[in-house]
Amino acid sequence: LRIVSMLQKRRLLLLYVCLVYSVYVEAQNPIGLRAASYLRGVLFGAESTVNYLREDVDEGEYNQKIKDNYQLVVIGNELKPMAIWKGENIYNFTDPDFILGATANSTGWAQQNLMKIRGHNLVWAKDKYTPSWLLKQEASITPDKAKQLLSDYIHTVVGRYRGKIFCWDVINEAIDDVNNTNPFNIRDGFWFRKLGPNFIKYAFMFAHEADPSVPLYYNEYSLESFNSKTISTINLVNWLRSQDVTIHGIGLQWHVGVSTTITPGDGHYQTAQYIIDNKLDFMVTEFDVGIPTDGGYPINPQDLQTQGKIYRSMLDYVLHFASNCKAMLTWGFTDRYSWIPAASNFTRGAGLPLDWMYHPKPAYWQMQEVMSRIIDDGVYRLSPQSQPDKCLGISQNTTRSNDVQLYSGDCNNSYQKWNITWQGDGTYRFSSQSNSSCVLVAYNTTASIGDVQVHEWYDGVSQEWAFSFQGNNTYRIVPRTAWWRVMTVYGTSNTINIIDLIDTSPQNWILTKN
């Protein structure tokens, strides 16, 4: 029986490796979720650990994958009170200073890598996660003293990083999982015992005083599907507002499994709409999709495909509520570093977009495609929004055969049209309809003014392009190698160049499908 079991495990492992590898080789060099989310207008992020960043673990792979894929980072533990607050007026800012810089004018890892940081959290409303020194002194701490301690801590931490934090989770997980007799079903904990529900009010007040410009959130799990906990949370928020408390939104944690379905109009969508109807924004703050595992590998390799579809439907949900859903974050990004296995006694895992070796999983490719694949393959005419009566084509001048230029007229000639083809890695190829091997190429993309020409296809990254939809059949077209810049009609000579984004109509292109 043991031999059979080992053989079964090896077969499952082989299936898992083959399945992941087949997806991996489909497009080995993705443009990255950071570029894709930026172009789609989604603020996309992940949880990270300071020591992994500081020590540049796994030969720099950890750091590089964050830089390739995320705009927003939440530090998992090092901004929490247990990590920082060591006693009354005693703080350890070593780790957050590494990320954010120790003074108003200094920079840390975040600024150096053009990252936004989500502050998590100022108060975790469970005794298990309350600084131990507070619990040891609880009997001698009066309500007035507790309020003063809370004020000192929040003013100190929020004030230290004022202007450097994208948003703060002021309160984390204050609503109980079972019904109790407390107002709003708030769980029993140190701060509630000392101050009642006012501890939540005070925390938001102190945070707003310390940094009036930073958005403030309440973060909670098990709210995503409409239930009594959702109602308690909204009732709590509305009470806070009746007390003139500033609160901007709710963080939805979304730790789910492969049995989860997310479908337009279902309870998940109803919950989001309920939050919006109460004049609140929200974020998906801690998304992951755990898979049943054995020895770290999925028991059923097909679960990876199911997981990918859930990630895709999650992103569809975020895009549906884009005006009120301010960000989507996964709790971690590689299965190598995930909370799920230990929390499930190693019965579940593999919940994140990258595997143990940092290879993209189906979840990664599904999200890449949702954010990047925004037009269908086909033949198109490209017209600058500033000159919609013209179109882009290849030059008919034999001495300047690599040039592109604008043409006037009906633009029905094959050299004035482009066959645009999805590459599977987040980018498209632009081939001239008159010569399929003649493709659009970006040169010197980081120079102050880059060039756009055509060249024979050689499968290079400079020949790959991505889109950012601007509405009304209008798009920005960006080179893969400098996706933060744009292809534009430049100057009075109407040349086609690559420049920084300045949000003008010569940088937008109208696509007309033939």
XYZ file of C-alpha atoms in Angstrom:
514
model
C 0.000 0.000 0.000
C 2.842 2.373 0.776
C 4.425 1.719 -2.650
C 1.132 2.412 -4.388
C 0.724 5.604 -2.370
C 4.196 6.811 -3.325
C 3.547 6.034 -6.982
C 0.294 7.953 -6.831
C 2.065 10.926 -5.308
C 4.738 10.840 -7.979
C 2.125 10.696 -10.729
C 0.271 13.629 -9.195
C 3.528 15.562 -8.879
C 4.349 14.820 -12.515
C 0.883 15.947 -13.589
C 1.268 19.119 -11.525
C 4.676 19.922 -13.004
C 3.467 19.233 -16.555
C 0.376 21.342 -16.057
C 2.283 24.290 -14.654
C 5.030 23.917 -17.250
C 2.529 23.830 -20.129
C 1.126 27.134 -18.961
C 4.567 28.555 -18.275
C 5.966 27.866 -21.733
C 2.849 29.298 -23.376
C 4.298 32.750 -22.813
C 7.571 32.641 -20.920
C 8.169 36.352 -20.700
C 5.008 38.204 -19.619
C 4.849 41.977 -19.740
C 4.047 41.792 -16.027
C 0.991 42.528 -13.926
C 2.369 45.921 -12.920
C 2.378 47.148 -16.511
C -0.933 45.457 -17.300
C -2.712 46.872 -14.251
C -1.292 50.348 -14.824
C -2.525 50.365 -18.404
C -5.936 49.011 -17.402
C -6.295 51.506 -14.557
C -6.338 48.910 -11.763
C -4.251 49.542 -8.651
C -2.807 46.069 -8.119
C -0.789 44.960 -5.119
C 0.441 42.220 -2.805
C 1.531 41.556 0.750
C 5.257 41.412 1.445
C 7.705 40.857 4.299
C 10.374 43.423 5.137
C 13.174 40.930 5.833
C 12.704 39.257 2.456
C 13.055 42.637 0.774
C 15.983 43.757 2.906
C 17.891 40.487 2.504
C 17.058 40.255 -1.208
C 16.114 36.603 -0.744
C 16.234 33.906 -3.394
C 19.031 35.651 -5.275
C 16.907 38.725 -5.799
C 13.955 36.862 -7.330
C 11.552 37.943 -4.577
C 12.341 41.621 -5.038
C 12.287 41.410 -8.814
C 8.891 39.741 -8.990
C 7.383 42.475 -6.812
C 8.867 45.160 -9.045
C 7.616 43.370 -12.172
C 4.065 42.856 -10.978
C 2.881 45.332 -8.357
C 2.290 49.025 -7.811
C 0.980 48.712 -4.251
C 2.509 46.758 -1.343
C 1.086 46.017 2.084
C 3.620 45.031 4.723
C 2.217 41.927 6.375
C 3.367 42.334 9.974
C 5.942 45.063 10.415
C 3.493 47.990 10.601
C 1.289 46.300 13.192
C 1.295 47.389 16.861
C 2.831 44.107 18.059
C 5.883 44.785 15.885
C 6.263 48.494 16.642
C 4.834 49.220 20.114
C 7.154 47.825 22.796
C 5.958 49.879 25.754
C 4.574 53.277 26.648
C 6.466 55.735 24.407
C 8.759 52.890 23.317
C 8.748 52.133 19.591
C 10.739 50.002 17.167
C 10.645 51.653 13.733
C 13.532 49.726 12.169
C 11.463 47.774 9.664
C 8.947 50.447 8.620
C 11.784 52.969 8.302
C 13.491 50.625 5.835
C 10.332 50.687 3.726
C 9.313 54.334 4.123
C 12.296 56.324 5.363
C 12.801 57.598 8.902
C 12.115 61.295 8.297
C 9.797 63.373 6.158
C 12.525 64.056 3.588
C 14.155 60.613 3.546
C 13.280 57.742 1.246
C 12.978 54.029 1.770
C 12.496 50.957 -0.361
C 8.998 52.074 -1.390
C 9.984 55.458 -2.814
C 13.122 54.063 -4.413
C 11.025 51.498 -6.293
C 8.063 53.795 -7.041
C 5.750 51.743 -4.826
C 2.683 52.823 -2.887
C 2.378 51.403 0.637
C -0.893 50.418 2.279
C -0.679 50.821 6.059
C -1.828 47.704 7.907
C -2.891 48.198 10.705
C -3.208 50.651 13.579
C -5.461 48.542 15.841
C -6.004 44.795 15.565
C -9.025 44.240 17.790
C -8.082 40.758 19.042
C -6.223 40.126 22.293
C -4.055 37.591 20.485
C -2.596 40.424 18.410
C -2.535 43.174 21.032
C 0.933 44.095 22.408
C 1.552 41.811 25.369
C 2.696 44.636 27.639
C -0.778 46.211 27.408
C -2.473 42.972 28.421
C -0.072 42.477 31.338
C -0.867 45.969 32.638
C -4.587 45.829 31.846
C -5.789 45.816 35.461
C -3.974 49.107 36.187
C -4.948 50.913 32.975
C -7.971 53.156 33.389
C -10.239 54.112 30.454
C -8.692 57.601 30.385
C -5.211 56.109 30.342
C -6.211 53.682 27.576
C -7.508 56.575 25.457
C -4.290 58.495 26.012
C -2.157 55.465 25.068
C -4.191 54.916 21.912
C -3.867 58.577 20.983
C -0.114 58.625 21.595
C 0.463 55.502 19.518
C -1.646 56.478 16.511
C -0.418 60.072 16.411
C 3.179 58.857 16.634
C 2.960 56.201 13.912
C 0.679 57.988 11.451
C 2.503 61.263 12.026
C 5.914 59.687 11.414
C 4.849 58.435 7.967
C 2.520 61.287 7.093
C 2.296 61.718 3.326
C 4.061 58.381 2.690
C 1.152 55.964 3.156
C -1.441 55.359 0.435
C -4.145 54.458 2.978
C -4.404 53.082 6.512
C -6.326 50.144 7.918
C -7.282 51.912 11.133
C -9.172 48.974 12.631
C -8.692 45.315 11.744
C -11.221 42.550 12.455
C -13.344 44.100 15.210
C -16.606 42.257 14.456
C -17.127 38.897 16.164
C -17.782 35.688 14.221
C -20.605 34.662 16.571
C -23.463 36.704 17.959
C -22.813 38.478 21.235
C -24.505 41.241 23.234
C -21.968 43.963 22.412
C -22.930 46.936 20.225
C -22.501 46.092 16.527
C -21.415 42.605 17.619
C -17.921 43.944 18.384
C -15.637 41.201 19.678
C -14.328 41.257 23.248
C -10.787 42.584 23.450
C -8.523 44.904 25.413
C -9.656 48.099 23.692
C -13.346 47.222 23.896
C -13.073 46.353 27.575
C -11.475 49.711 28.281
C -13.384 52.031 25.958
C -16.368 50.150 24.564
C -17.180 50.845 20.888
C -15.642 54.305 21.319
C -12.184 52.781 20.813
C -13.046 52.499 17.129
C -14.271 56.080 16.999
C -11.162 57.367 18.766
C -8.819 55.404 16.518
C -10.293 56.937 13.362
C -10.318 60.405 14.931
C -6.666 60.180 15.974
C -5.582 58.857 12.570
C -7.373 61.690 10.773
C -5.803 64.242 13.097
C -2.334 62.810 12.475
C -2.700 62.832 8.662
C -5.881 64.549 7.386
C -5.112 63.643 3.755
C -4.749 59.842 4.049
C -7.774 57.594 3.286
C -8.882 55.547 6.297
C -10.316 52.020 6.107
C -11.947 49.394 8.277
C -10.587 45.926 7.305
C -12.461 42.650 7.904
C -12.780 39.027 6.776
C -15.938 37.119 5.788
C -17.764 40.206 4.555
C -17.548 39.441 0.845
C -20.770 37.408 0.659
C -23.686 39.335 2.106
C -24.367 38.200 5.688
C -25.014 39.430 9.234
C -21.354 40.393 9.642
C -21.639 42.636 6.584
C -24.695 44.324 8.093
C -22.965 44.779 11.471
C -19.977 46.361 9.751
C -22.087 48.850 7.798
C -24.106 49.681 10.920
C -20.839 50.324 12.752
C -19.570 52.589 9.967
C -22.816 54.542 9.882
C -22.650 55.020 13.639
C -19.087 56.312 13.293
C -20.240 58.817 10.701
C -23.059 59.942 12.995
C -20.263 60.798 15.435
C -18.549 62.960 12.762
C -15.805 60.387 12.248
C -13.923 60.366 8.935
C -13.907 56.930 7.277
C -13.429 56.342 3.563
C -13.916 52.654 2.940
C -13.920 48.988 3.856
C -11.267 46.381 3.169
C -12.631 42.989 2.107
C -10.172 40.180 2.829
C -11.414 37.368 0.544
C -9.492 34.285 1.767
C -11.387 31.661 -0.255
C -11.090 28.185 -1.775
C -11.612 26.547 -5.147
C -15.307 25.933 -4.461
C -15.901 29.691 -4.585
C -17.800 31.182 -7.497
C -18.013 34.889 -8.283
C -20.767 35.736 -10.737
C -22.298 39.102 -11.685
C -25.376 39.715 -9.565
C -24.526 37.155 -6.870
C -24.078 37.834 -3.153
C -20.538 39.101 -3.688
C -21.744 41.728 -6.140
C -24.669 42.571 -3.849
C -22.280 43.131 -0.945
C -20.127 45.483 -3.001
C -23.201 47.415 -4.119
C -24.444 47.582 -0.519
C -21.133 49.146 0.511
C -21.317 51.623 -2.366
C -24.953 52.483 -1.585
C -23.761 53.454 1.875
C -21.385 55.945 0.245
C -18.212 53.992 0.925
C -15.345 52.836 -1.248
C -13.813 49.403 -0.809
C -10.702 47.389 -1.609
C -10.001 43.705 -2.060
C -7.206 43.613 0.499
C -6.072 40.019 1.087
C -7.134 37.803 -1.800
C -5.958 34.207 -2.155
C -7.524 30.931 -3.311
C -6.350 27.919 -1.302
C -6.179 24.485 -2.942
C -6.332 21.084 -1.156
C -2.747 19.815 -1.105
C -0.669 16.781 -0.208
C 2.990 17.422 0.454
C 2.617 20.957 -0.840
C 1.234 19.932 -4.235
C -2.398 20.093 -5.383
C -4.192 16.789 -4.858
C -6.179 17.503 -8.000
C -4.007 19.312 -10.589
C -7.173 20.553 -12.309
C -7.680 22.801 -9.273
C -4.986 25.079 -10.714
C -7.213 25.797 -13.696
C -10.228 26.301 -11.431
C -8.160 28.654 -9.301
C -7.191 30.611 -12.404
C -10.844 31.089 -13.326
C -11.607 32.360 -9.811
C -8.789 34.890 -10.059
C -10.197 35.975 -13.409
C -13.719 36.365 -12.042
C -12.306 38.286 -9.072
C -10.623 40.728 -11.403
C -13.821 41.040 -13.450
C -15.576 41.971 -10.191
C -12.944 44.596 -9.401
C -13.246 46.090 -12.877
C -17.041 46.113 -12.661
C -16.844 48.293 -9.546
C -13.744 50.188 -10.693
C -14.962 53.648 -9.685
C -15.429 52.509 -6.060
C -13.035 49.554 -5.761
C -9.765 51.369 -5.168
C -7.338 48.435 -5.287
C -6.916 44.668 -5.416
C -4.203 42.974 -3.364
C -3.247 39.342 -2.923
C -1.962 38.179 0.465
C 1.481 37.326 -0.805
C 2.346 36.566 -4.404
C 4.367 33.320 -4.445
C 3.438 29.951 -2.939
C 6.960 29.851 -1.509
C 5.846 32.354 1.146
C 2.175 31.899 2.038
C 0.262 31.804 5.302
C -2.222 29.183 4.054
C -0.301 25.882 4.601
C 0.528 26.473 8.274
C -2.933 27.924 8.999
C -4.625 24.832 7.515
C -2.321 22.262 9.137
C -0.754 21.801 5.705
C -3.937 20.510 4.088
C -4.296 23.522 1.770
C -1.949 25.839 -0.079
C -0.783 26.882 -3.533
C -3.109 29.875 -3.287
C -1.120 32.596 -5.075
C -0.380 33.644 -8.695
C 3.255 32.445 -8.727
C 4.394 28.960 -7.728
C 7.280 27.957 -5.442
C 9.798 28.687 -8.183
C 8.230 32.059 -9.031
C 6.758 30.691 -12.273
C 3.389 32.143 -13.356
C 0.427 29.847 -12.715
C -2.907 29.831 -14.565
C -4.131 32.486 -12.104
C -1.350 34.803 -13.277
C -2.087 34.285 -16.964
C -5.805 34.748 -16.447
C -5.264 38.116 -14.758
C -2.667 39.142 -17.339
C -5.155 38.459 -20.110
C -8.097 40.231 -18.449
C -6.042 43.382 -18.001
C -4.100 43.311 -21.282
C -6.225 41.672 -23.960
C -8.605 44.518 -24.675
C -9.066 44.302 -28.468
C -9.774 41.381 -30.777
C -7.230 40.230 -33.331
C -7.889 41.703 -36.760
C -7.046 44.338 -39.362
C -7.314 47.934 -38.150
C -6.854 51.463 -39.369
C -5.032 53.671 -36.824
C -5.918 57.372 -36.713
C -4.597 59.925 -34.217
C -7.416 61.462 -32.208
C -6.008 64.894 -33.053
C -6.272 64.135 -36.795
C -9.042 61.555 -37.248
C -9.115 62.124 -41.026
C -5.608 60.608 -41.305
C -4.186 57.139 -40.746
C -0.858 55.540 -39.920
C 0.881 53.469 -42.574
C 4.260 52.310 -43.772
C 6.260 54.527 -46.127
C 6.085 54.042 -49.878
C 9.418 55.835 -50.306
C 11.891 53.083 -51.271
C 14.822 55.061 -49.854
C 13.095 55.367 -46.464
C 11.359 52.019 -46.368
C 11.610 51.699 -42.585
C 9.605 54.860 -41.924
C 5.994 55.147 -40.840
C 3.895 58.179 -41.735
C 0.412 59.658 -41.655
C -1.745 59.496 -44.776
C -4.847 61.461 -45.718
C -7.800 60.119 -47.654
C -9.924 57.009 -47.355
C -6.953 54.886 -46.148
C -8.127 51.750 -47.906
C -4.706 50.681 -49.175
C -3.085 47.665 -47.534
C 0.019 49.673 -46.572
C -2.279 51.941 -44.504
C -3.687 49.107 -42.401
C -2.326 46.933 -39.612
C -2.932 43.338 -38.665
C -2.936 43.436 -34.842
C -2.276 40.071 -33.166
C -2.329 39.062 -29.489
C 1.029 37.568 -28.432
C -0.112 35.755 -25.273
C 2.306 37.650 -23.012
C 0.255 40.810 -22.482
C 1.290 42.434 -25.751
C 0.314 42.720 -29.424
C 2.197 42.632 -32.720
C 1.407 45.233 -35.421
C 2.057 43.792 -38.884
C 1.521 45.779 -42.074
C -1.320 44.261 -44.089
C 0.768 44.771 -47.221
C 3.698 42.756 -45.823
C 3.059 40.497 -42.817
C 6.781 40.293 -41.958
C 6.977 44.102 -41.704
C 6.105 45.054 -38.123
C 5.989 48.170 -35.967
C 9.119 48.654 -33.839
C 9.995 51.037 -30.989
C 13.575 52.335 -30.826
C 15.370 54.252 -28.047
C 12.251 54.136 -25.919
C 13.882 55.684 -22.843
C 15.434 58.595 -24.745
C 13.661 61.937 -24.409
C 12.162 61.287 -27.847
C 12.051 57.673 -29.006
C 11.531 56.486 -32.572
C 8.864 54.377 -34.263
C 9.717 52.513 -37.461
C 8.993 49.201 -39.158
C 11.317 46.244 -39.435
C 11.201 42.592 -40.377
C 9.781 40.472 -37.553
C 12.492 38.968 -35.337
C 10.373 38.230 -32.227
C 11.984 41.008 -30.193
C 10.465 42.849 -27.228
C 10.891 46.144 -29.092
C 8.356 44.801 -31.599
C 5.681 44.261 -28.957
C 3.058 46.829 -27.964
C 0.269 47.186 -25.411
C -2.906 49.214 -25.142
C -4.569 51.469 -22.608
C -8.262 52.001 -23.331
C -9.362 55.640 -23.127
C -13.036 55.253 -24.066
C -14.996 55.865 -27.276
C -12.913 53.420 -29.300
C -9.795 55.416 -28.430
C -6.559 53.930 -27.075
C -3.080 54.804 -26.016
C -0.481 52.588 -27.689
C 2.621 51.937 -25.605
C 5.896 50.100 -26.276
C 6.482 47.026 -24.160
C 9.966 48.235 -23.258
C 8.631 51.538 -21.846
C 4.965 50.926 -21.081
C 4.674 54.154 -19.041
C 5.335 56.180 -22.231
C 3.210 56.522 -25.380
C 3.332 56.455 -29.172
C 2.351 59.910 -30.414
C 2.140 62.269 -33.332
C 4.955 64.641 -32.505
C 5.555 68.244 -33.535
C 4.548 70.159 -36.636
C 6.230 67.620 -38.919
C 3.737 64.925 -37.843
C 6.457 62.371 -37.125
C 5.590 59.341 -35.002
C 7.613 59.117 -31.788
C 7.717 57.737 -28.246
C 7.451 60.361 -25.486
C 6.293 60.755 -21.901
C 2.573 60.743 -21.261
C 1.147 64.277 -21.205
C -2.514 63.405 -21.816
C -3.174 65.123 -25.134
C -5.128 63.964 -28.188
C -2.022 63.375 -30.394
C -1.178 60.575 -27.931
C -4.535 58.837 -28.396
C -5.378 56.616 -31.356
C -8.731 55.693 -32.869
C -8.901 52.053 -33.956
C -11.240 51.229 -36.824
C -11.593 47.540 -37.555
C -11.846 46.531 -41.238
